[in-house]
Coordinates of C-alpha atoms and ligand atoms in Angstrom, one line a residue:
X1 CA 98.2 69.9 37.7
X2 CA 96.8 68.5 34.4
X3 CA 98.3 69.1 31.0
X4 CA 95.3 71.2 30.2
X5 CA 96.0 73.5 33.1
X6 CA 99.6 73.7 32.2
X7 CA 99.2 74.6 28.5
X8 CA 98.7 78.3 27.6
X9 CA 95.8 79.3 25.5
X10 CA 96.2 79.3 21.7
X11 CA 97.3 82.7 20.4
X12 CA 95.1 85.5 19.1
X13 CA 96.3 86.8 15.8
X14 CA 96.2 90.6 15.1
X15 CA 96.6 92.0 11.6
X16 CA 98.1 95.5 11.7
X17 CA 100.4 97.0 14.2
X18 CA 99.1 100.5 14.1
X19 CA 97.4 102.4 16.9
X20 CA 94.6 99.8 17.3
X21 CA 96.6 96.6 16.7
X22 CA 99.3 97.7 19.1
X23 CA 96.8 98.5 21.9
X24 CA 94.9 95.3 21.3
X25 CA 98.1 93.2 21.5
X26 CA 99.1 94.9 24.8
X27 CA 95.7 94.3 26.4
X28 CA 95.6 90.6 25.3
X29 CA 99.1 89.9 26.6
X30 CA 98.2 91.6 29.9
X31 CA 95.2 89.2 30.2
X32 CA 97.6 86.3 29.9
X33 CA 96.8 85.2 26.4
X34 CA 99.6 84.9 23.7
X35 CA 99.5 87.1 20.7
X36 CA 100.9 87.0 17.2
X37 CA 101.0 90.5 15.8
X38 CA 101.3 90.7 12.0
X39 CA 102.6 94.0 10.6
X40 CA 103.6 94.4 7.0
X41 CA 105.9 97.3 7.5
X42 CA 108.8 97.9 6.8
X43 CA 108.7 95.0 4.3
X44 CA 105.7 96.5 2.6
X45 CA 104.9 100.2 3.0
X46 CA 101.6 102.1 2.9
X47 CA 101.3 105.4 1.1
X48 CA 101.7 107.4 4.3
X49 CA 103.6 105.5 6.9
X50 CA 107.4 106.3 6.8
X51 CA 109.0 104.0 9.4
X52 CA 108.9 100.4 10.6
X53 CA 107.7 101.4 14.1
X54 CA 104.5 100.0 15.5
X55 CA 101.8 102.7 16.3
X56 CA 103.4 105.2 13.8
X57 CA 101.5 108.5 13.8
X58 CA 100.9 109.3 10.1
X59 CA 100.2 113.0 10.3
X60 CA 99.7 115.3 13.3
X61 CA 101.4 114.5 16.6
X62 CA 98.4 115.4 18.6
X63 CA 96.1 113.2 20.7
X64 CA 93.8 116.3 21.0
X65 CA 92.4 117.7 24.2
X66 CA 93.4 116.2 27.5
X67 CA 90.6 118.0 29.3
X68 CA 88.6 115.2 30.9
X69 CA 86.0 117.6 32.4
X70 CA 84.6 119.3 29.3
X71 CA 85.9 117.5 26.3
X72 CA 84.8 114.0 25.1
X73 CA 88.2 113.0 23.8
X74 CA 89.7 114.0 27.2
X75 CA 87.1 111.7 28.8
X76 CA 88.3 109.0 26.5
X77 CA 91.9 109.6 27.5
X78 CA 90.9 109.2 31.2
X79 CA 89.1 106.0 30.5
X80 CA 92.0 104.6 28.5
X81 CA 94.4 105.4 31.3
X82 CA 92.1 103.6 33.8
X83 CA 92.2 100.6 31.5
X84 CA 96.0 100.5 31.4
X85 CA 96.3 101.7 27.8
X86 CA 99.8 101.3 26.4
X87 CA 99.2 104.0 23.8
X88 CA 98.2 106.5 26.5
X89 CA 101.1 105.4 28.8
X90 CA 103.6 106.0 26.0
X91 CA 101.9 109.3 25.0
X92 CA 102.1 110.5 28.6
X93 CA 105.8 109.5 28.8
X94 CA 106.7 111.3 25.6
X95 CA 104.5 114.3 25.6
X96 CA 105.6 117.7 24.3
X97 CA 104.2 121.1 25.4
X98 CA 100.9 121.7 23.6
X99 CA 98.7 123.7 26.0
X100 CA 95.6 121.7 26.9
X101 CA 96.3 119.1 24.3
X102 CA 98.2 115.9 24.6
X103 CA 100.8 116.0 21.9
X104 CA 103.8 113.7 21.6
X105 CA 107.3 113.4 20.2
X106 CA 106.2 111.1 17.4
X107 CA 109.3 109.0 17.0
X108 CA 109.9 108.6 20.7
X109 CA 106.2 107.7 21.2
X110 CA 106.2 105.0 18.4
X111 CA 109.6 103.7 19.5
X112 CA 108.3 103.3 23.1
X113 CA 105.2 101.4 21.9
X114 CA 107.4 99.1 19.7
X115 CA 109.8 98.5 22.5
X116 CA 107.1 97.7 25.0
X117 CA 105.5 95.1 22.7
X118 CA 108.8 93.6 21.6
X119 CA 109.8 93.0 25.2
X120 CA 106.5 91.3 26.1
X121 CA 107.2 87.6 26.2
X122 CA 103.8 86.5 25.1
X123 CA 103.8 88.7 22.0
X124 CA 105.4 87.5 18.8
X125 CA 105.7 90.1 16.1
X126 CA 105.7 88.8 12.6
X127 CA 106.7 91.2 9.9
X128 CA 104.9 90.6 6.6
X129 CA 101.6 91.3 4.8
X130 CA 98.6 89.1 5.4
X131 CA 97.5 89.1 1.8
X132 CA 94.1 87.6 2.0
X133 CA 91.7 86.1 4.5
X134 CA 93.5 84.7 7.6
X135 CA 93.9 80.9 7.4
X136 CA 91.0 78.9 8.9
X137 CA 93.1 77.7 11.8
X138 CA 93.4 81.2 13.2
X139 CA 90.2 81.0 15.2
X140 CA 90.4 84.3 17.0
X141 CA 91.6 87.2 14.9
X142 CA 91.6 91.0 15.2
X143 CA 91.8 92.9 11.9
X144 CA 93.2 96.3 12.6
X145 CA 94.7 97.1 9.2
X146 CA 93.6 100.7 9.2
X147 CA 92.4 103.2 6.7
X148 CA 95.1 102.1 4.2
X149 CA 94.5 98.4 4.5
X150 CA 96.6 96.6 1.8
X151 CA 94.6 96.0 -1.4
X152 CA 94.8 92.2 -1.2
X153 CA 93.4 92.1 2.3
X154 CA 90.8 94.7 1.5
X155 CA 89.6 92.7 -1.5
X156 CA 89.2 89.6 0.7
X157 CA 87.3 91.5 3.3
X158 CA 85.1 93.1 0.6
X159 CA 84.3 89.6 -0.8
X160 CA 83.2 88.5 2.7
X161 CA 81.0 91.5 3.5
X162 CA 79.8 92.3 0.1
X163 CA 81.4 95.2 -1.8
X164 CA 78.7 97.7 -0.8
X165 CA 79.7 97.3 2.9
X166 CA 83.3 98.2 2.6
X167 CA 84.1 101.8 1.5
X168 CA 87.5 103.0 0.2
X169 CA 86.8 106.7 0.6
X170 CA 84.8 108.5 3.3
X171 CA 82.5 111.3 2.1
X172 CA 81.8 113.1 5.3
X173 CA 79.1 115.7 5.6
X174 CA 79.2 118.0 8.7
X175 CA 77.3 116.8 11.7
X176 CA 75.6 119.3 14.0
X177 CA 74.4 119.0 17.6
X178 CA 70.6 119.1 17.5
X179 CA 70.3 121.4 20.4
X180 CA 72.3 124.1 18.6
X181 CA 69.9 124.4 15.7
X182 CA 67.5 127.3 15.9
X183 CA 64.0 125.7 15.4
X184 CA 62.5 129.2 15.4
X185 CA 63.8 129.3 11.8
X186 CA 64.1 125.6 10.9
X187 CA 61.4 122.9 11.0
X188 CA 60.9 119.2 10.9
X189 CA 59.5 117.7 7.7
X190 CA 60.4 114.9 5.2
X191 CA 60.0 115.8 1.5
X192 CA 56.4 115.3 0.5
X193 CA 55.9 114.1 4.1
X194 CA 57.0 110.7 3.0
X195 CA 57.7 108.3 5.9
X196 CA 60.2 106.0 4.0
X197 CA 61.2 102.6 5.4
X198 CA 62.4 103.8 8.9
X199 CA 60.9 107.2 9.2
X200 CA 57.9 109.2 10.4
X201 CA 57.3 111.7 7.7
X202 CA 59.0 114.4 9.7
X203 CA 62.5 113.1 10.0
X204 CA 64.5 116.0 8.5
X205 CA 65.3 119.4 9.8
X206 CA 64.9 122.0 7.1
X207 CA 66.7 125.3 6.9
X208 CA 65.3 127.8 4.3
X209 CA 67.3 130.3 2.2
X210 CA 66.0 133.2 0.1
X211 CA 67.5 134.1 -3.2
X212 CA 70.1 136.5 -1.8
X213 CA 71.1 134.1 0.9
X214 CA 71.5 131.3 -1.6
X215 CA 73.6 133.5 -4.0
X216 CA 75.9 134.6 -1.1
X217 CA 76.2 131.0 0.0
X218 CA 77.2 129.8 -3.5
X219 CA 79.8 132.6 -3.6
X220 CA 81.2 131.6 -0.2
X221 CA 81.5 127.9 -1.4
X222 CA 83.3 128.8 -4.6
X223 CA 85.7 131.3 -3.0
X224 CA 86.4 129.4 0.3
X225 CA 89.8 127.8 0.8
X226 CA 89.9 124.1 0.2
X227 CA 92.2 121.2 1.1
X228 CA 94.0 119.4 -1.6
X229 CA 93.8 115.7 -2.2
X230 CA 97.0 113.9 -1.1
X231 CA 99.2 112.4 -3.9
X232 CA 97.8 108.9 -3.2
X233 CA 94.2 109.9 -3.1
X234 CA 93.7 110.8 -6.7
X235 CA 90.4 112.6 -7.2
X236 CA 87.8 110.3 -5.8
X237 CA 84.6 111.8 -7.1
X238 CA 82.2 108.9 -7.1
X239 CA 78.7 107.6 -6.7
X240 CA 77.0 111.1 -6.6
X241 CA 79.3 112.1 -3.7
X242 CA 80.6 115.3 -5.3
X243 CA 81.8 117.9 -2.8
X244 CA 79.3 120.7 -2.6
X245 CA 81.8 123.3 -3.7
X246 CA 82.5 121.3 -6.8
X247 CA 78.8 121.2 -7.5
X248 CA 78.6 125.0 -7.0
X249 CA 81.5 125.5 -9.4
X250 CA 79.6 123.5 -12.1
X251 CA 76.8 126.0 -12.2
X252 CA 75.1 128.4 -9.8
X253 CA 71.8 126.5 -10.0
X254 CA 73.3 123.1 -9.5
X255 CA 72.8 122.9 -5.8
X256 CA 69.3 124.1 -6.1
X257 CA 68.6 121.2 -8.3
X258 CA 70.6 118.8 -6.1
X259 CA 70.9 118.6 -2.3
X260 CA 69.4 122.1 -1.8
X261 CA 66.3 121.6 -3.9
X262 CA 63.3 123.4 -2.3
X263 CA 60.5 121.0 -3.3
X264 CA 58.0 119.0 -1.3
X265 CA 58.5 121.2 1.8
X266 CA 56.5 124.0 3.4
X267 CA 58.1 126.4 5.9
X268 CA 55.5 126.5 8.8
X269 CA 57.2 129.8 10.1
X270 CA 56.4 131.5 6.7
X271 CA 53.9 129.2 4.8
X272 CA 53.1 131.7 2.0
X273 CA 56.7 132.3 0.9
X274 CA 58.4 129.4 -1.0
X275 CA 62.1 129.1 0.0
X276 CA 64.5 129.6 -2.9
X277 CA 66.7 126.7 -1.6
X278 CA 66.6 124.4 1.4
X279 CA 69.4 122.7 3.4
X280 CA 68.2 119.4 5.0
X281 CA 69.7 117.7 8.0
X282 CA 69.0 114.1 8.7
X283 CA 69.1 112.4 12.1
X284 CA 72.4 110.7 12.5
X285 CA 72.3 108.7 15.7
X286 CA 69.6 106.7 17.4
X287 CA 69.6 109.1 20.4
X288 CA 68.5 112.0 18.1
X289 CA 71.2 114.3 19.4
X290 CA 73.1 114.6 16.1
X291 CA 72.0 115.6 12.6
X292 CA 74.1 115.5 9.4
X293 CA 73.8 118.0 6.6
X294 CA 72.5 115.9 3.7
X295 CA 74.7 115.9 0.6
X296 CA 77.2 118.4 2.2
X297 CA 80.5 116.4 1.8
X298 CA 83.2 119.0 1.3
X299 CA 86.9 119.7 1.0
X300 CA 86.5 123.3 2.4
X301 CA 89.0 124.0 5.2
X302 CA 87.5 123.5 8.6
X303 CA 87.5 127.2 9.5
X304 CA 85.8 128.1 6.2
X305 CA 83.2 125.4 6.7
X306 CA 82.1 126.6 10.1
X307 CA 82.0 130.2 8.9
X308 CA 80.1 129.3 5.7
X309 CA 77.6 126.9 7.2
X310 CA 76.7 129.3 10.0
X311 CA 75.4 131.6 7.3
X312 CA 72.5 129.2 6.8
X313 CA 69.3 130.4 8.5
X314 CA 68.8 128.2 11.6
X315 CA 72.5 127.2 11.8
X316 CA 73.9 130.6 13.0
X317 CA 74.8 129.1 16.4
X318 CA 75.5 125.6 15.0
X319 CA 77.9 123.5 17.1
X320 CA 79.6 120.9 14.9
X321 CA 80.2 117.4 16.2
X322 CA 82.2 116.8 13.0
X323 CA 83.1 118.9 10.0
X324 CA 83.0 117.6 6.5
X325 CA 85.7 115.9 4.4
X326 CA 86.6 113.5 1.7
X327 CA 89.6 111.1 2.2
X328 CA 91.0 107.8 1.2
X329 CA 89.8 105.5 4.0
X330 CA 89.0 101.8 4.1
X331 CA 86.1 101.2 6.5
X332 CA 83.2 98.9 7.1
X333 CA 79.5 99.5 7.3
X334 CA 79.9 98.4 10.8
X335 CA 76.4 98.9 12.2
X336 CA 75.3 96.3 9.6
X337 CA 78.2 93.8 9.4
X338 CA 79.6 93.8 13.0
X339 CA 77.9 92.5 16.2
X340 CA 78.1 94.4 19.5
X341 CA 81.5 92.7 20.2
X342 CA 83.0 93.9 17.0
X343 CA 82.8 90.5 15.4
X344 CA 81.9 90.0 11.7
X345 CA 78.5 88.5 11.7
X346 CA 79.3 86.5 8.6
X347 CA 82.4 85.0 10.3
X348 CA 82.6 85.7 14.0
X349 CA 86.2 84.5 14.4
X350 CA 87.1 87.8 12.7
X351 CA 86.9 90.8 15.0
X352 CA 87.7 94.3 13.7
X353 CA 89.4 97.2 15.5
X354 CA 90.6 100.7 14.8
X355 CA 89.7 103.1 12.0
X356 CA 88.4 100.3 9.7
X357 CA 85.4 100.0 12.1
X358 CA 84.4 103.5 11.3
X359 CA 85.8 105.5 14.2
X360 CA 88.1 108.4 13.3
X361 CA 91.4 109.5 14.9
X362 CA 94.4 108.1 16.7
X363 CA 92.8 108.0 20.1
X364 CA 89.5 106.5 19.0
X365 CA 91.3 103.9 16.9
X366 CA 93.5 102.9 19.9
X367 CA 90.5 102.8 22.2
X368 CA 88.6 100.5 19.9
X369 CA 91.8 98.4 19.7
X370 CA 91.7 98.3 23.5
X371 CA 88.2 97.1 23.9
X372 CA 88.5 94.6 20.9
X373 CA 91.7 93.2 22.6
X374 CA 89.9 92.8 25.9
X375 CA 86.9 91.2 24.3
X376 CA 89.0 88.8 22.3
X377 CA 91.1 87.8 25.3
X378 CA 87.9 87.2 27.4
X379 CA 86.5 85.0 24.7
X380 CA 89.7 83.0 24.5
X381 CA 89.5 82.5 28.3
X382 CA 85.9 81.4 28.1
X383 CA 84.5 84.6 29.6
X384 CA 82.2 87.2 28.3
X385 CA 83.1 90.9 28.6
X386 CA 80.0 93.1 28.6
X387 CA 80.5 96.2 26.4
X388 CA 81.2 99.3 28.6
X389 CA 78.1 101.4 29.3
X390 CA 76.9 103.8 26.6
X391 CA 77.3 106.6 29.1
X392 CA 81.1 106.2 29.0
X393 CA 83.2 107.7 26.1
X394 CA 84.4 104.2 25.2
X395 CA 80.8 102.7 25.3
X396 CA 79.3 105.7 23.4
X397 CA 81.9 105.3 20.6
X398 CA 81.5 101.5 20.5
X399 CA 77.7 101.8 20.5
X400 CA 77.9 104.3 17.6
X401 CA 80.0 101.9 15.6
X402 CA 78.0 98.8 16.3
X403 CA 74.5 100.1 16.5
X404 CA 73.9 103.6 17.6
X405 CA 74.0 105.1 14.1
X406 CA 70.8 105.3 12.2
X407 CA 71.2 103.1 9.2
X408 CA 68.5 104.6 6.9
X409 CA 65.3 106.5 7.3
X410 CA 64.8 106.5 3.6
X411 CA 66.1 104.8 0.6
X412 CA 69.3 106.9 0.2
X413 CA 72.9 105.8 0.0
X414 CA 74.4 104.3 3.1
X415 CA 75.1 107.0 5.6
X416 CA 77.5 105.5 8.2
X417 CA 80.7 107.6 8.1
X418 CA 83.7 107.7 10.3
X419 CA 83.3 109.6 13.6
X420 CA 85.4 111.1 16.3
X421 CA 84.2 110.7 19.9
X422 CA 82.0 113.6 21.0
X423 CA 79.4 114.4 23.6
X424 CA 76.6 114.0 21.0
X425 CA 77.2 110.3 21.1
X426 CA 76.4 110.1 24.8
X427 CA 72.8 109.6 26.0
X428 CA 71.5 113.0 27.1
X429 CA 71.3 113.7 30.9
X430 CA 68.0 113.1 32.6
X431 CA 68.3 116.4 34.5
X432 CA 69.2 120.0 33.8
X433 CA 72.4 121.1 35.7
X434 CA 71.8 124.2 37.8
X435 CA 74.1 126.9 39.2
X436 CA 75.4 126.4 42.7
X437 CA 72.7 128.8 44.0
X438 CA 70.0 126.6 42.3
X439 CA 69.4 129.1 39.5
X440 CA 68.8 128.0 35.9
X441 CA 71.9 128.2 33.7
X442 CA 71.9 129.7 30.2
X443 CA 74.1 129.8 27.1
X444 CA 77.8 128.8 27.3
X445 CA 77.6 128.2 31.1
X446 CA 74.8 125.7 30.6
X447 CA 76.7 123.9 27.8
X448 CA 79.8 123.7 30.1
X449 CA 77.8 122.4 33.1
X450 CA 76.2 119.7 30.9
X451 CA 79.6 118.6 29.7
X452 CA 80.9 118.4 33.3
X453 CA 77.8 116.4 34.3
X454 CA 78.3 114.0 31.3
X455 CA 81.9 113.6 32.2
X456 CA 81.1 112.9 35.9
X457 CA 78.5 110.3 34.9
X458 CA 81.0 108.6 32.5
X459 CA 83.6 108.4 35.3
X460 CA 81.2 106.8 37.8
X461 CA 79.8 104.4 35.2
X462 CA 83.2 103.3 34.0
X463 CA 84.2 102.6 37.6
X464 CA 81.1 100.5 38.1
X465 CA 81.7 98.6 34.9
X466 CA 85.3 98.0 35.7
X467 CA 84.4 96.6 39.1
X468 CA 82.1 94.1 37.4
X469 CA 84.3 93.3 34.4
Ligands
FAD501 C1 96.6 110.4 5.6 C2 96.0 110.2 6.9 C3 96.2 111.2 7.9 C4 95.7 111.1 9.2 N1 95.9 112.0 10.1 C5 95.4 111.9 11.3 C6 95.7 112.9 12.3 O1 96.4 113.8 12.1 N2 95.2 112.7 13.6 C7 94.4 111.7 13.9 O2 93.9 111.6 15.0 N3 94.1 110.7 12.9 C8 94.5 110.8 11.7 N4 94.3 109.9 10.7 C9 93.2 108.9 11.0 C10 93.6 107.7 11.9 O3 93.3 107.9 13.2 C11 94.9 107.1 11.7 O4 95.0 106.6 10.4 C12 95.2 105.9 12.7 O5 96.5 105.6 12.6 C13 94.3 104.7 12.5 O6 94.7 103.7 13.4 P1 94.6 102.2 13.0 O7 95.3 101.4 14.0 O8 93.2 101.9 12.7 O9 95.4 102.1 11.6 P2 96.9 102.3 11.3 O10 97.6 103.1 12.4 O11 97.1 102.8 9.9 O12 97.5 100.8 11.4 C14 97.2 99.9 10.5 C15 98.5 99.0 10.3 O13 98.1 97.9 9.5 C16 99.2 97.6 8.6 N5 98.6 96.8 7.6 C17 97.7 97.2 6.6 N6 97.4 96.1 5.8 C18 98.1 95.0 6.3 C19 98.1 93.7 5.9 N7 97.4 93.2 4.9 N8 99.0 92.8 6.6 C20 99.7 93.3 7.7 N9 99.7 94.6 8.1 C21 98.9 95.5 7.4 C22 99.7 99.0 8.2 O14 101.0 98.9 7.8 C23 99.5 99.8 9.6 O15 100.7 99.7 10.3 C24 94.8 110.0 9.5 C25 94.6 109.0 8.5 C26 95.2 109.1 7.2 C27 94.9 108.0 6.2

């Protein structure tokens, strides 16, 4: 045996031992590649972490639905289990009763992840902050420093990507499944039929409100229950990203002169009556299955959001892929700055994983850590790992982050915002599921059958990808 065959590959460095970094470390070690995992806690804390454990859950103890037949996050659980996820393994081992959800004993879960990584001989855990760009000799790095990346590292990343491509707060407007919008009331049109750089002139879905509907809507916004900012979030009202309820509080006409202005649009269902106000929804993903409510970032509680927004004509039956929010959150404009293997285009030795890539949630962050780890290990071993198919939950989420999101269809602010996994990210089926007796399905039965079919397709396609990988 030659020296070269004897020597083990150089280590991959991971910055951040949260959900994504821990999962990435595990996957890389399992591929036979050494890892140095850099975690700044407990030496240096974040504003929300409380312990020195790796993979600490900072808020809820839930990994959400474990239903892999009709829920996209359940499908992601199934895929992560198939890919030997450490996070899912420890979650399964320390689950607590939570109905159809996978919830865990948070300390036992994080202790188990920490213990598994500490006992892995090819993983070295270094406690301490990486307070700037990694040294040049680290040639294969995963940055998984999360939504609360330390300021020194965030500044270094911002300098590399350009400040405009690294956000410190998300300003999330609700996203609606296209097929749940009533096009008998809404219509497609861009303001003044302008095509813009990437559009057609009919890129927005418009929902009209008359005066009474507008007044009732403003009342609901002002009176609706809101979430408070956390102590470390201050009040991040910035760049024209005011929550709609704050705009409504500033004056009853403010929204009508802002995101709800009724100009440059004609309602084809009622062309002789000018709407008093209009809500616009803009295509959010390349598939055209999701639409975001333009300018509707909000701190309303989720229940109040769904109730209030379903009062808008055309959105009475709206199914939300994501509800709105405004949080402290460090994340990249990934579709622009990352390649399809999660590497920074400007410096491909740096790969990103977890929430900093623009996914949202514990499970999603861990899953992107999982695939980033596998990709980094494959690269180190001189192999190429093809991204999982877009028809799988993991592939759909990865594709959303690295390219599925529509960047701009007009010259507005950047629109990429963090996203949970959901069936709206999956390519639509090329058939319509039928009842066992061959009859057409309708309503909730049809929606459920579609989800089952998307889940079955994801399972088959993941299996085929795994067999090739
Ligand atoms: C306040 C808050 C509440 C949330 N609540 C939920 C929830 O209830 N449910 C849910 O599903 N998701 C929630 N999230 C979203 C998100 O899923 C979690 O934050 C998740 O932990 C993200 O995983 P991650 O691995 O990307 O980051 P993290 O789990 O935060 O891990 C990043 C790690 O990097 C370390 N680090 C940062 N900078 C450096 C550095 N320079 N050098 C070394 N180490 C560094 C941090 O200490 C941390 O351990 C919440 C987020 C926030 C901010």
